[in-house]
Amino acid sequence: MLYAPKQGNLYVHHDIPLPAFPLALAHGDIGPLGTAGNFCAVGTFDCGIEIWDLDILDVLEPVCTLGGMDTRAEEELIHINMARAAAGKKLKKKKKNQNKNQPKLKDGSHTDAVMALSWNKVHRQVIASGSADGTVKLWDITSDSAAPAGTFTHHRDKVQSVAWHPMEGTILATGSFDRSVCLIDARTAGNSKSNTKSQRIPADCESLAWDPFREQNLTCASEDGTLTCWDVRKFDGGEPLWSFVAHEFGVSEVSYNPNVRGLMATSSVDQTVALWDAHTIDSSGRIKACGSKDVKVGKLYSVSFYPSKQQPWLLTAAGGGTEISIWDLTREKMIRDAFQGRLANGSYIDDSVNDENEVSTEKDFEAMMAAAEKNKSIQKSNDSSAKKSKKKKGKAKKKVYKR
């Protein structure tokens, strides 16, 4: 989708039909061939992870699928029948499967829904996935092997969230419905406790996020509304930096602004987005609350800051409704005052962006579309009038000819 900041509107650029309901998304810039691009990993209720090329319009299939159903026999049969049809021969029929109710999975695949994905920003060809089968798997999308590069079985229940460390490409945080948050060394695999550190949380884990400006801080959002942050250097058995109830009805996701120091957002099924200053702790041990807003799109399950440095103050939220909400934080005076000078590049919020009398030199997209529609309507009216005129002239000539 494309966002026009001057008009405050979203426009669909192109869409991709998926074979199953998506549960998790992750963006990356390295494809299966090892070339740079614009790719999206999608985890669904099926057991596989589809990698889609976002730069291709009207795409019919993913560039590759990690795990999932083994369809090699069906694909081979299709190729054979295409060749036989071209030669005018009788098509081969599919052999009856003795285990119809037990479809075969690829070697090493998840055996249940893929609930969480994280694309490594350091080792950019590596993806981590968490599943309802209780396992965490690592995938190298450039590898010739279809099997995962590693499998971790340290959780005892569904894995809801996985998050790579933003700077250390071998550290992976995982959160599960077994009420634990773990740190693992991706260079090892299996159930080795010596390479796994864990912390207990009061409820099921819903979301994990690393602070991009204090990389040692890991934040967890729980189903009971608790937000907890740890210094991972003291993670195993250490006390959290802060922990408190942020939303009464649970926190569905937590997100840090990658361009503004300390600015953090949380979403909840109470339909609100709350903003926090994660770098300011008061005397009670809580971080500073900077306000909340009902974004009026139903129960919220996702919140995220726009990653670009060109628009660092945009926040999106979505959930049970049919719409996406975009919150422009430059219009909120409290936020502007609290985070003035917090931009990573050292610049300030430009108050002139909010001047109602500002004269924009950019072309108004909506005005252009309206003008185009008006021109089409005028052209259509002229064509219709011309056709009617031709019909009348034709009839008149016909009558003269009969006489």
CSV table of N, CA, C and O in Angstrom, one decimal, residues 102 112 129 131 197 203 254 273 276 287 296 309 332 334 343-344 347 351 400-401:
chain,number,residue,atom,x,y,z
A,102,GLN,N,-3.5,-38.3,6.1
A,102,GLN,CA,-2.2,-37.9,6.7
A,102,GLN,C,-1.3,-37.4,5.5
A,102,GLN,O,-0.5,-38.1,5.0
A,112,ASP,N,2.6,-27.8,12.6
A,112,ASP,CA,1.4,-27.0,13.0
A,112,ASP,C,1.6,-25.6,12.4
A,112,ASP,O,2.6,-25.3,11.8
A,129,SER,N,11.5,-19.0,12.7
A,129,SER,CA,10.1,-19.2,12.8
A,129,SER,C,9.7,-19.9,14.1
A,129,SER,O,10.4,-20.7,14.6
A,131,SER,N,6.3,-21.8,16.0
A,131,SER,CA,5.1,-22.6,15.6
A,131,SER,C,4.2,-23.0,16.7
A,131,SER,O,4.7,-23.1,17.9
A,197,LYS,N,18.9,-19.2,28.0
A,197,LYS,CA,18.6,-18.5,29.2
A,197,LYS,C,17.1,-18.2,29.2
A,197,LYS,O,16.5,-17.8,28.1
A,203,ALA,N,2.0,-14.3,32.4
A,203,ALA,CA,0.9,-14.8,31.5
A,203,ALA,C,1.5,-15.2,30.2
A,203,ALA,O,2.8,-15.1,30.0
A,254,VAL,N,3.9,-4.9,21.1
A,254,VAL,CA,4.7,-3.8,21.5
A,254,VAL,C,5.7,-3.4,20.4
A,254,VAL,O,6.2,-4.3,19.7
A,273,VAL,N,-4.3,2.5,21.5
A,273,VAL,CA,-2.8,2.5,21.3
A,273,VAL,C,-2.3,3.5,22.4
A,273,VAL,O,-2.7,4.6,22.6
A,276,TRP,N,4.7,5.5,25.1
A,276,TRP,CA,5.5,5.5,26.3
A,276,TRP,C,6.9,6.0,26.0
A,276,TRP,O,7.4,5.9,24.9
A,287,ILE,N,7.9,3.3,33.5
A,287,ILE,CA,8.3,4.3,32.4
A,287,ILE,C,7.2,5.3,32.3
A,287,ILE,O,6.0,5.1,32.6
A,296,LYS,N,-10.2,3.7,16.7
A,296,LYS,CA,-11.5,3.4,16.1
A,296,LYS,C,-11.4,2.4,14.9
A,296,LYS,O,-12.1,2.6,13.9
A,309,LYS,N,13.2,6.9,7.7
A,309,LYS,CA,13.7,8.1,8.3
A,309,LYS,C,13.0,9.4,7.8
A,309,LYS,O,13.0,10.4,8.4
A,332,GLU,N,0.3,15.8,17.6
A,332,GLU,CA,0.1,15.7,19.0
A,332,GLU,C,1.1,16.5,19.7
A,332,GLU,O,2.3,16.2,19.7
A,334,MET,N,1.7,17.1,22.9
A,334,MET,CA,2.4,16.4,24.0
A,334,MET,C,3.6,15.5,23.5
A,334,MET,O,4.6,15.5,24.2
A,343,LEU,N,15.2,12.6,17.7
A,343,LEU,CA,15.4,11.9,16.4
A,343,LEU,C,16.8,11.4,16.3
A,343,LEU,O,17.8,12.1,16.8
A,344,ALA,N,17.0,10.2,15.7
A,344,ALA,CA,18.3,9.6,15.7
A,344,ALA,C,19.3,10.5,14.9
A,344,ALA,O,20.5,10.5,15.2
A,347,SER,N,17.9,15.9,14.3
A,347,SER,CA,17.0,16.9,13.9
A,347,SER,C,15.8,17.1,14.8
A,347,SER,O,15.6,16.3,15.7
A,351,ASP,N,7.6,22.3,13.2
A,351,ASP,CA,6.3,22.7,13.4
A,351,ASP,C,5.5,23.2,12.2
A,351,ASP,O,4.3,23.2,12.2
A,400,VAL,N,-34.7,9.3,-47.5
A,400,VAL,CA,-34.5,9.9,-48.8
A,400,VAL,C,-34.3,8.9,-49.9
A,400,VAL,O,-34.8,9.0,-51.0
A,401,TYR,N,-33.5,7.9,-49.5
A,401,TYR,CA,-33.2,6.8,-50.5
A,401,TYR,C,-34.5,6.1,-50.9
A,401,TYR,O,-34.7,5.7,-52.1
